[in-house]
GROMACS .gro file of C-alpha atoms in nm:
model
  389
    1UNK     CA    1  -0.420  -2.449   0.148
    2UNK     CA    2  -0.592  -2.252   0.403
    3UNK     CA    3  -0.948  -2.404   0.477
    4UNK     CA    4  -1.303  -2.198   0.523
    5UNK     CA    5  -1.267  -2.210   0.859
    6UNK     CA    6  -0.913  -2.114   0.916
    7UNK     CA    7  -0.843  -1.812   1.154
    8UNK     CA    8  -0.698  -1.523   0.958
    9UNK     CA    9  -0.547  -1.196   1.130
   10UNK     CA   10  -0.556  -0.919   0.883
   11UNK     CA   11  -0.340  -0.603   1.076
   12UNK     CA   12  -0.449  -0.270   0.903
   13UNK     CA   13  -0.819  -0.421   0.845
   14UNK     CA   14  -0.901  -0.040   0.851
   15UNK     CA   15  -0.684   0.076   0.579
   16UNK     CA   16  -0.709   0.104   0.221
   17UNK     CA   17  -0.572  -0.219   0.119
   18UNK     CA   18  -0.647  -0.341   0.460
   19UNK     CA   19  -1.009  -0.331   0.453
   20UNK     CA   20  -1.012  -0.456   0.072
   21UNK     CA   21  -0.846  -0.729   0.137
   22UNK     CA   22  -1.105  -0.804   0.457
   23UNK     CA   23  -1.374  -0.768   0.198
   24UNK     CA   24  -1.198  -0.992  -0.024
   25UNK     CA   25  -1.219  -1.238   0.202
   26UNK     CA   26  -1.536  -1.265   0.306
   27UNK     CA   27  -1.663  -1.289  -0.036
   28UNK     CA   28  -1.479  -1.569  -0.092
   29UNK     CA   29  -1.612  -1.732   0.244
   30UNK     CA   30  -1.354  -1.722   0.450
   31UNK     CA   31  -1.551  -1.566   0.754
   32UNK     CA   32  -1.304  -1.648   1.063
   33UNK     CA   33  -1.131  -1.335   1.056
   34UNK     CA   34  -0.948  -1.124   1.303
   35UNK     CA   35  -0.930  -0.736   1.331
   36UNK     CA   36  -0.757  -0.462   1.586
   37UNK     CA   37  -0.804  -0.120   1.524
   38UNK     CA   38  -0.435   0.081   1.635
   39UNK     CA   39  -0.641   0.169   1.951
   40UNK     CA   40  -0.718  -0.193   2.010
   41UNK     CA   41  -0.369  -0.318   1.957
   42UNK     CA   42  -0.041  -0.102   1.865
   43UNK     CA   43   0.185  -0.278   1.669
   44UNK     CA   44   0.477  -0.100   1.748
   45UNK     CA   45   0.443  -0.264   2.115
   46UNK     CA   46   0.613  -0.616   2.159
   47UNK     CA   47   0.484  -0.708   2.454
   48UNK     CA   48   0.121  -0.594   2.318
   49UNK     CA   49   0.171  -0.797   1.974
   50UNK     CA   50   0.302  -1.122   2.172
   51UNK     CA   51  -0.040  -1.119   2.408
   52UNK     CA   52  -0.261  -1.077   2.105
   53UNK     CA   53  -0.098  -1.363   1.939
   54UNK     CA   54  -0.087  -1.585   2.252
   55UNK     CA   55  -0.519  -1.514   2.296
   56UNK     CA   56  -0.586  -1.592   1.889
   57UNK     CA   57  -0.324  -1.777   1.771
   58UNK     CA   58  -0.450  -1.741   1.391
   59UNK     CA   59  -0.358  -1.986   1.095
   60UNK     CA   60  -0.268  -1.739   0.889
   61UNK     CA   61  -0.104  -1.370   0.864
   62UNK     CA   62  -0.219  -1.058   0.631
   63UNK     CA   63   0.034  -0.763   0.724
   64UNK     CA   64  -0.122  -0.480   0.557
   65UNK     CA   65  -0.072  -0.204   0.863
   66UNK     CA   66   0.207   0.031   0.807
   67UNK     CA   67   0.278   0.391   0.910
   68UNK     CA   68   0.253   0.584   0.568
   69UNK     CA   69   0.205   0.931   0.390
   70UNK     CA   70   0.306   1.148   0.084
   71UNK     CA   71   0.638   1.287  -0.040
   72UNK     CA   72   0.587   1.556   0.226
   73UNK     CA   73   0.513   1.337   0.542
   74UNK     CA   74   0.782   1.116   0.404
   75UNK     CA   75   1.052   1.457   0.435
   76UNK     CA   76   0.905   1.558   0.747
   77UNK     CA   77   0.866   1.249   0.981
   78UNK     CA   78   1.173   1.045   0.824
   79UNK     CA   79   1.274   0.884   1.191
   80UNK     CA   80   0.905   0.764   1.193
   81UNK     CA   81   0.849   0.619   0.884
   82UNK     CA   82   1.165   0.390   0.949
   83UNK     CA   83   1.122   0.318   1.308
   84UNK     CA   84   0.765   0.284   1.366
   85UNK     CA   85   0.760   0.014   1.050
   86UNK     CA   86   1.042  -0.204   1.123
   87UNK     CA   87   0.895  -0.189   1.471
   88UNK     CA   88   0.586  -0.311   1.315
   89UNK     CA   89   0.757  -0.584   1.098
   90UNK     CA   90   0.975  -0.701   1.343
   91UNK     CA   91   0.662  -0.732   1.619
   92UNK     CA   92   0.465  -0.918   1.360
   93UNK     CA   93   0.680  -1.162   1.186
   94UNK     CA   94   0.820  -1.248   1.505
   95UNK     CA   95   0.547  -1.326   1.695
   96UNK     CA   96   0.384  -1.499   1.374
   97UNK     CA   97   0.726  -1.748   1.378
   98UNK     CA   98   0.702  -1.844   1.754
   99UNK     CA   99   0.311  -1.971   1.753
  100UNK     CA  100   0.343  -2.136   1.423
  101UNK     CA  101   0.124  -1.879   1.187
  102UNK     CA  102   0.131  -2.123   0.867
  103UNK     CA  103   0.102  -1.816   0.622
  104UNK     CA  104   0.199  -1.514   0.618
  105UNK     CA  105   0.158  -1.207   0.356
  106UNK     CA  106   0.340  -0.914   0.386
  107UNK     CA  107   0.290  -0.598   0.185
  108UNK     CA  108   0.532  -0.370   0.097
  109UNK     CA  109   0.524  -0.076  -0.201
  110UNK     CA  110   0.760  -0.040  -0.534
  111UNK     CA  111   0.923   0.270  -0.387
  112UNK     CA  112   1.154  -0.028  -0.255
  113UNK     CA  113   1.374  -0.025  -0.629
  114UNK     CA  114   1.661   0.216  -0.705
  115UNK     CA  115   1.545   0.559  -0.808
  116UNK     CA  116   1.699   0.499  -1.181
  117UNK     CA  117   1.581   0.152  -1.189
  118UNK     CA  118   1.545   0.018  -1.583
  119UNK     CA  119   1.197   0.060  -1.676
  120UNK     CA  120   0.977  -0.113  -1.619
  121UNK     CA  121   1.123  -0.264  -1.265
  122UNK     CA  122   1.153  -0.647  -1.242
  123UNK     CA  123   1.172  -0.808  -0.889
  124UNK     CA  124   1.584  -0.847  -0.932
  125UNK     CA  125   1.634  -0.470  -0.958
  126UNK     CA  126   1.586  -0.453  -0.598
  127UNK     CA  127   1.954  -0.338  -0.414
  128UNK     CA  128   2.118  -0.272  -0.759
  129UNK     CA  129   2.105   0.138  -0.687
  130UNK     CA  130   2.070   0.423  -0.424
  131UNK     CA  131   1.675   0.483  -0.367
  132UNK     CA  132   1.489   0.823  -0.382
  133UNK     CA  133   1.590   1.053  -0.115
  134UNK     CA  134   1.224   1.166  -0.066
  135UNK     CA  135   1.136   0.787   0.087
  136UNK     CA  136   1.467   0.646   0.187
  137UNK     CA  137   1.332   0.557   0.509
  138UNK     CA  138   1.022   0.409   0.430
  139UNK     CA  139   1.196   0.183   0.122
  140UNK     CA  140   1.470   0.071   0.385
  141UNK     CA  141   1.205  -0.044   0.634
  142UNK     CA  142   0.999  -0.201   0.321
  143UNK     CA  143   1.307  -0.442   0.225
  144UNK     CA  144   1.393  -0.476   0.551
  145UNK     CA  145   1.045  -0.672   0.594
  146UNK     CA  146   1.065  -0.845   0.253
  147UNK     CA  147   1.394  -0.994   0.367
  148UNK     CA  148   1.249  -1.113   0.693
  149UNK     CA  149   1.005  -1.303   0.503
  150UNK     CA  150   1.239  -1.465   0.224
  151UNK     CA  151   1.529  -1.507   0.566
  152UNK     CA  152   1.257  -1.682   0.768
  153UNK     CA  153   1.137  -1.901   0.478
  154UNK     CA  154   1.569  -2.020   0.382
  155UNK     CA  155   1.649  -2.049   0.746
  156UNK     CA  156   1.309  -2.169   0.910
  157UNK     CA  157   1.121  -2.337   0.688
  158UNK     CA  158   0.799  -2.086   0.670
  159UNK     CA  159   0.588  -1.989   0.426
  160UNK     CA  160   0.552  -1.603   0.377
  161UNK     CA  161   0.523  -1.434   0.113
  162UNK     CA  162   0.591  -1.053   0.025
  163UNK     CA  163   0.423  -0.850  -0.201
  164UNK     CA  164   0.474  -0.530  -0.376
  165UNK     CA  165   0.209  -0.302  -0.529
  166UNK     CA  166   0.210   0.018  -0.707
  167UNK     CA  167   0.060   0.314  -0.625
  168UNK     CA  168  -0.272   0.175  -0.505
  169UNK     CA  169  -0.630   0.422  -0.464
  170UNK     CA  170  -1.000   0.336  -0.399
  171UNK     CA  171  -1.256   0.288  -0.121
  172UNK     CA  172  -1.114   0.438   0.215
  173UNK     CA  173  -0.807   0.630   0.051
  174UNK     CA  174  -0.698   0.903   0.276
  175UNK     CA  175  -0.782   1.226   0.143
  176UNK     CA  176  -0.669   1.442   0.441
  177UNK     CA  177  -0.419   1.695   0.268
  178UNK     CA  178  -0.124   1.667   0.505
  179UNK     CA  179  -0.047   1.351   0.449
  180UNK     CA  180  -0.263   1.203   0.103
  181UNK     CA  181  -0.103   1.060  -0.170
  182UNK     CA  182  -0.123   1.224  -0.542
  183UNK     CA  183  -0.442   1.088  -0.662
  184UNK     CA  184  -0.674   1.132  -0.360
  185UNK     CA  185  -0.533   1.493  -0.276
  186UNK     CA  186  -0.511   1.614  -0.645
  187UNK     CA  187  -0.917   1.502  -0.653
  188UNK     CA  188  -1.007   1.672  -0.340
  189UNK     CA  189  -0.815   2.019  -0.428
  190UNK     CA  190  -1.007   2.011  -0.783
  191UNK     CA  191  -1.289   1.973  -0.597
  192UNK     CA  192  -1.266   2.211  -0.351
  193UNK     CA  193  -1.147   2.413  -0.621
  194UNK     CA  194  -1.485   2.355  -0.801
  195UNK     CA  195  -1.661   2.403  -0.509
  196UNK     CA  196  -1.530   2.754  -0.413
  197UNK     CA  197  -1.660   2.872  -0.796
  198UNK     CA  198  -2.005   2.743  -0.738
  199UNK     CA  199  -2.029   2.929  -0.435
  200UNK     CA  200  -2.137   2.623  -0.262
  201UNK     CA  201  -1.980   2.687   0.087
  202UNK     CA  202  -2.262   2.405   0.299
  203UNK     CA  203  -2.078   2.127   0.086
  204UNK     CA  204  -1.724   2.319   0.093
  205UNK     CA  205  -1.836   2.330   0.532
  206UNK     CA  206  -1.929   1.943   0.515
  207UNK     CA  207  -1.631   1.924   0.340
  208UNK     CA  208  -1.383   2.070   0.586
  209UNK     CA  209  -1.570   1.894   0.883
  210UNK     CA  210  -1.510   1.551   0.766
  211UNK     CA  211  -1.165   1.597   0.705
  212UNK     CA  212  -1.028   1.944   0.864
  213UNK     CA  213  -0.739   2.083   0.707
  214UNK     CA  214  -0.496   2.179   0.990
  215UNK     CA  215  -0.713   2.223   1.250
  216UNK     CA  216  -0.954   2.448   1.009
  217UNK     CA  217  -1.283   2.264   1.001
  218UNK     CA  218  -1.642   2.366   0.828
  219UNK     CA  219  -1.736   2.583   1.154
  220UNK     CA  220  -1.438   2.877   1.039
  221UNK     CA  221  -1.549   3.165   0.877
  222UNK     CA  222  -1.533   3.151   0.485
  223UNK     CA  223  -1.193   3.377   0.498
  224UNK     CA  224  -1.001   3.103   0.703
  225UNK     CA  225  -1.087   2.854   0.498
  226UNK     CA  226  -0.995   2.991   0.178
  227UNK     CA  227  -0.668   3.062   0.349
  228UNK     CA  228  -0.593   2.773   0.451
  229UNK     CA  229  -0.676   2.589   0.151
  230UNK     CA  230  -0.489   2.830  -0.042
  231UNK     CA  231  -0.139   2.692   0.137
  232UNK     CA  232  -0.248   2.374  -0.046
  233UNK     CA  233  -0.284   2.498  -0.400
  234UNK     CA  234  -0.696   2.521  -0.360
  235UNK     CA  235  -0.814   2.869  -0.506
  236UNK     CA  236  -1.133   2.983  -0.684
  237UNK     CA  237  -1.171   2.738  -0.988
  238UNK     CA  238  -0.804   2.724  -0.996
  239UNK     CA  239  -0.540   2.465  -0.856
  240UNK     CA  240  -0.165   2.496  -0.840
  241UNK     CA  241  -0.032   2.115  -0.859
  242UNK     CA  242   0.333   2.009  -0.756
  243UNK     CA  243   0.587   1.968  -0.987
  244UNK     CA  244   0.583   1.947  -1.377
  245UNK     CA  245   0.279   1.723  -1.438
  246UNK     CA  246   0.542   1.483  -1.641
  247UNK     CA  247   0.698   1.215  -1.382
  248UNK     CA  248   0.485   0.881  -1.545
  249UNK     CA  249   0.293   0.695  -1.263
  250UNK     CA  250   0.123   0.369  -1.257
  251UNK     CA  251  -0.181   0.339  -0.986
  252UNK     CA  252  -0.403   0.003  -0.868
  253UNK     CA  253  -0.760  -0.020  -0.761
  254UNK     CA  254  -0.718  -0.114  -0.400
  255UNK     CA  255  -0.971  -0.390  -0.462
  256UNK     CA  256  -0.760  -0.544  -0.754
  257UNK     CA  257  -0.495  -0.502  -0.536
  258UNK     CA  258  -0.703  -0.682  -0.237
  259UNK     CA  259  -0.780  -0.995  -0.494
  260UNK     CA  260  -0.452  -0.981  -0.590
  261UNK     CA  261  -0.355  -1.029  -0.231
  262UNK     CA  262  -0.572  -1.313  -0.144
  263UNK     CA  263  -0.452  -1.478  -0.507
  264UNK     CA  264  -0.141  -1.555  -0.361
  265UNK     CA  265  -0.216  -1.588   0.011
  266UNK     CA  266  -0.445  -1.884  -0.055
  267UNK     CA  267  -0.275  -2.011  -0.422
  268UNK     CA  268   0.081  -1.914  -0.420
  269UNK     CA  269   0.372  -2.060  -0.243
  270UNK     CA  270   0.762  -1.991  -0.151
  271UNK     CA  271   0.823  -2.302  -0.315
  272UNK     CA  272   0.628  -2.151  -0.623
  273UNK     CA  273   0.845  -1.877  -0.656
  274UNK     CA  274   1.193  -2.012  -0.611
  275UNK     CA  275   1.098  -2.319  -0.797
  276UNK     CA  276   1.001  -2.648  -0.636
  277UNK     CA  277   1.231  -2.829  -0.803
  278UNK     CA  278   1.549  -2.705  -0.627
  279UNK     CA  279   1.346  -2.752  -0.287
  280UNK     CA  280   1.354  -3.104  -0.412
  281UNK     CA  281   1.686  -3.130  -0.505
  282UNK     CA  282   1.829  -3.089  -0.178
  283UNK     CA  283   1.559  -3.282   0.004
  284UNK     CA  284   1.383  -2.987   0.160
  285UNK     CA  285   1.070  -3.136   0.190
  286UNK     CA  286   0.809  -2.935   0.080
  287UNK     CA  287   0.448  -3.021   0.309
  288UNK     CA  288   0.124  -2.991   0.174
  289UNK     CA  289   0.065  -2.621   0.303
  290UNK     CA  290   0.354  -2.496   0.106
  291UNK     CA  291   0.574  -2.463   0.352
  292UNK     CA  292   0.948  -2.639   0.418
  293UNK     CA  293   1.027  -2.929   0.629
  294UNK     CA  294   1.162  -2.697   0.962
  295UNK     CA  295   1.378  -2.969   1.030
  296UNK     CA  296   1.550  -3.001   0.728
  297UNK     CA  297   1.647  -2.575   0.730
  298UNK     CA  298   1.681  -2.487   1.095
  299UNK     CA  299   2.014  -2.345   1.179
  300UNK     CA  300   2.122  -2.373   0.848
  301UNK     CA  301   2.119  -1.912   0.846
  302UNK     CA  302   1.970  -1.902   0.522
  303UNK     CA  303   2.323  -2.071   0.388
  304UNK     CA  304   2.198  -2.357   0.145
  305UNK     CA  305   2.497  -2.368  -0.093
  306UNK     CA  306   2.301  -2.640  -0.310
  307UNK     CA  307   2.064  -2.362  -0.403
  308UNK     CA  308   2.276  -2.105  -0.487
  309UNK     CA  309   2.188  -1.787  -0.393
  310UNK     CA  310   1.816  -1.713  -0.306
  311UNK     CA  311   1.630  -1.328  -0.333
  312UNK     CA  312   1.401  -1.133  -0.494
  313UNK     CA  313   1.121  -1.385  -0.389
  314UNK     CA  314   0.901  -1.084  -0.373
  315UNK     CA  315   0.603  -1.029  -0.575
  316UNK     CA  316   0.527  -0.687  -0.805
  317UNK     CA  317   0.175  -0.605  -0.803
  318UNK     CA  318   0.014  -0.367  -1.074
  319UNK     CA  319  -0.144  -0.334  -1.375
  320UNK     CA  320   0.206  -0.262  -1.603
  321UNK     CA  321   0.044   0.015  -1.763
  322UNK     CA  322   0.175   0.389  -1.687
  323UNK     CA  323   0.050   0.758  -1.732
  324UNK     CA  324   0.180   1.100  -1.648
  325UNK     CA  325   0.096   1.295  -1.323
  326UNK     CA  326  -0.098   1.580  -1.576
  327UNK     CA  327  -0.255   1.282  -1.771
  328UNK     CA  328  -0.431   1.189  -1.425
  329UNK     CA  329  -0.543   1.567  -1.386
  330UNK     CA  330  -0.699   1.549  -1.650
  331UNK     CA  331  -0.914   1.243  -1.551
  332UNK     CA  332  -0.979   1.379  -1.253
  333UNK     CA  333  -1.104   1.699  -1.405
  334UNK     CA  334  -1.317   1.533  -1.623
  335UNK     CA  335  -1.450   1.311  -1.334
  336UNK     CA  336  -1.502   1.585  -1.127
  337UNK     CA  337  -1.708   1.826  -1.398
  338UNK     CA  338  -1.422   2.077  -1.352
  339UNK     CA  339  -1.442   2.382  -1.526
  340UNK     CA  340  -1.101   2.587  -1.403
  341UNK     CA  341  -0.766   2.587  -1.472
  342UNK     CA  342  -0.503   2.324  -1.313
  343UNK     CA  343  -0.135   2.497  -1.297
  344UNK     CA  344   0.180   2.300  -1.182
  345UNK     CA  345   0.467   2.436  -0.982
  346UNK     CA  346   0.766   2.341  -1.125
  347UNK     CA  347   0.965   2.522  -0.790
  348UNK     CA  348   0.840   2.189  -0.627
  349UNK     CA  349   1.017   1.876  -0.686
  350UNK     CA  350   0.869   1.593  -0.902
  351UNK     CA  351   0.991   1.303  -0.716
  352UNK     CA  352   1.065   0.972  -0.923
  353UNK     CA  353   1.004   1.044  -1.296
  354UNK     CA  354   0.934   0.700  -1.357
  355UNK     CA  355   0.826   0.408  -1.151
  356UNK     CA  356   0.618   0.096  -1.399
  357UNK     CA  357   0.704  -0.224  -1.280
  358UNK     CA  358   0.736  -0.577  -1.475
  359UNK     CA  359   0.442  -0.744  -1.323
  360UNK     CA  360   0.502  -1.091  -1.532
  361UNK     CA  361   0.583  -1.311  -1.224
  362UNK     CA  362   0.236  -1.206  -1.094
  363UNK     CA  363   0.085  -1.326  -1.403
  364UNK     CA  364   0.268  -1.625  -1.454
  365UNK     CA  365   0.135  -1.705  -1.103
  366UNK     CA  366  -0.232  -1.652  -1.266
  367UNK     CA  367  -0.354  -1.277  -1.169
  368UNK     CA  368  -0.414  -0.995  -1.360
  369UNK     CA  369  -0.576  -0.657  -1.267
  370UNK     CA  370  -0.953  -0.607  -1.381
  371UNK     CA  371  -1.001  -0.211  -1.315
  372UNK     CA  372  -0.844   0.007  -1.555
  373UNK     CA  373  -0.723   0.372  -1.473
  374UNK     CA  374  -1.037   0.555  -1.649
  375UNK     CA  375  -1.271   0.400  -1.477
  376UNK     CA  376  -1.147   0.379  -1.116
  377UNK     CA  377  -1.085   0.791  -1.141
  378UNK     CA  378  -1.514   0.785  -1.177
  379UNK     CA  379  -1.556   0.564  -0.937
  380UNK     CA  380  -1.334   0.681  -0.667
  381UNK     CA  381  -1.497   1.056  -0.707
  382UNK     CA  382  -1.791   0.869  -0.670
  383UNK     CA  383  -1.659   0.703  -0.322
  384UNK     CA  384  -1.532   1.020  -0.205
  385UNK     CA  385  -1.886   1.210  -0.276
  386UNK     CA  386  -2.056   0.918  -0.087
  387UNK     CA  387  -1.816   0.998   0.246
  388UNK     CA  388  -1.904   1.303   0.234
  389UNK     CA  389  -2.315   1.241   0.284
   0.00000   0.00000   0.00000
């Protein structure tokens, strides 16, 4: 168990889940925490990651930076999205091994399971089926990090845990167009959208200014703008959505998501999740933080016939609840005071038509989520207005 005062890095402390989980924290009194913005400290640079961890040396490990976007970013910048996060795993967990981190959390997404998973997605569907094309890259570097953690904990002894949430949304989403994912861009189009109607072009210019659209900020004349919001499906009291509105989606507030998190980071063990009675069995030692007896594991390559075969020690994180793409346009519109029509574009492609997952480990291990669907909508317009003053 990780005490008040123990030092605890959280990487992506700016990010959505990131700076929830920061929060989360703090509330909970755990005040000896570290940050680096990407300026500060790039991930993606060993020699950078193994000086940072040589000066703080923390207790424990929250990796919640990754390099992320939407089904379009995810097309475009494929060679990124799996390079510049295994760089980022492999820099992290590393480092986190060779100066003794005692925990470590590791977040991942559910875009990691088959594209025609069953429904909903248990933890063992993982590997049992090609992924979506759209985010091959991205799932690849997401197992890739899970199986660090559960490779580490078989052949080393540690005690890291990875978790998996669901489409997550709330307090510093990213609402920048180019590269948003479907709630926060489908909220900021209707609005826009709205916005156009009304004829109020000093909020659509505040707007554009905190968030340009390619380069087009609230200094363009009003021609430009609509232009280039047009390219995104933003007309006068109209927006043109992708896809057919059906694929079913199931989206976490980032703070449930955040207490989620720190659930397991200061309650939940490996030894918790493969069961501590076959850690017994075979004399593995189990210490008081959780963790294995190094000794008894080292050089043993994650080989312990006595256990059988050990995966899918990863955690699903959601709400197990599930509604379509136009179900959550219609909250939105509602949220938003909306008035005009919302059209989808079936030319475009709908991505995964389905993606609940079984979140029953995560209750069994004594979380559930607080914030249901209809009310985090409200309150992350409500966020969104507030970034905007």
């Amino acid at each position: 168990m990780l005490s008040k005062d123990s030092k605890i890095y959280v990487a992506g402390h700016h990010g959505l889940v990131g700076s929830a989980i920061w929060n989360n924290l703090q509330q909970r009194g755990y005040t000896n925490l570290v940050g680096r913005t990407h300026k500060e400290l790039d991930l993606t640079d060993q020699v950078a990651v193994k000086k940072f961890f040589d000066e703080e040396r923390p207790d424990a490990v929250v990796l919640a930076a990754a390099f992320v976007g939407g089904i379009m970013a995810n097309s475009l910048y494929r060679a990124d999205f799996i390079m510049m996060n295994m760089k980022i795993q492999c820099n992290v967990i590393s480092e986190a091994y060779a100066h003794g981190v005692k925990k470590l959390l590791f977040l991942g997404s559910t875009c990691i399971y088959p594209k025609n998973a069953p429904q909903p997605m248990k933890e063992d569907c993982l590997l049992t089926s090609p992924l979506e094309y759209t985010n091959e890259e991205y799932a690849i570097a997401k197992i890739a990090g899970l199986k660090m953690c559960e490779s580490y904990n078989l052949q080393y002894g540690t005690n890291y845990i990875a978790v998996m949430p669901t489409n997550l949304y709330g307090p510093n989403d990213n609402f920048h167009l180019e590269n948003s994912h479907v709630m926060p861009a489908m909220m900021r189009k209707i609005y826009l959208a709205k916005l156009i109607h009304d004829g109020a072009w000093e909020a659509i210019r505040k707007d554009m200014d905190k968030r340009p659209v390619e380069g087009v900020d609230g200094s363009a004349d009003n021609e430009a703008i609509e232009e280039v919001l047009a390219k995104y499906g933003i007309y006068n009291n109209k927006v043109v959505l992708w896809g057919t509105g059906t694929p079913l989606r199931e989206f976490l507030w980032s703070e449930d998501m955040a207490d989620a998190s720190v659930h397991v980071l200061l309650n939940v063990n490996f030894s918790d999740i493969i069961g501590i009675e076959k850690y017994s069995s075979v004399h593995f030692g189990a210490s008081t933080d959780g963790a294995v007896d190094r000794n008894h594991s080292a050089g043993r390559g994650g080989a312990i016939p006595s256990l059988g075969e050990i995966r899918n020690c990863h955690i699903n994180v959601g709400t197990g609840k599930e509604l379509t793409i136009r179900e959550l346009s219609e909250l939105v519109v509602k949220a938003v005071g909306f008035e005009g029509t919302v059209e989808f574009d079936t030319s475009k492609p709908d991505g995964t038509m389905r993606k609940l997952i079984d979140v029953s480990k995560l209750h069994s291990l004594g979380w559930t989520h607080k914030v249901e669907i209809e009310d985090g909508v409200e309150r992350l317009f409500q966020w969104y207005k507030d970034s905007l003053k």
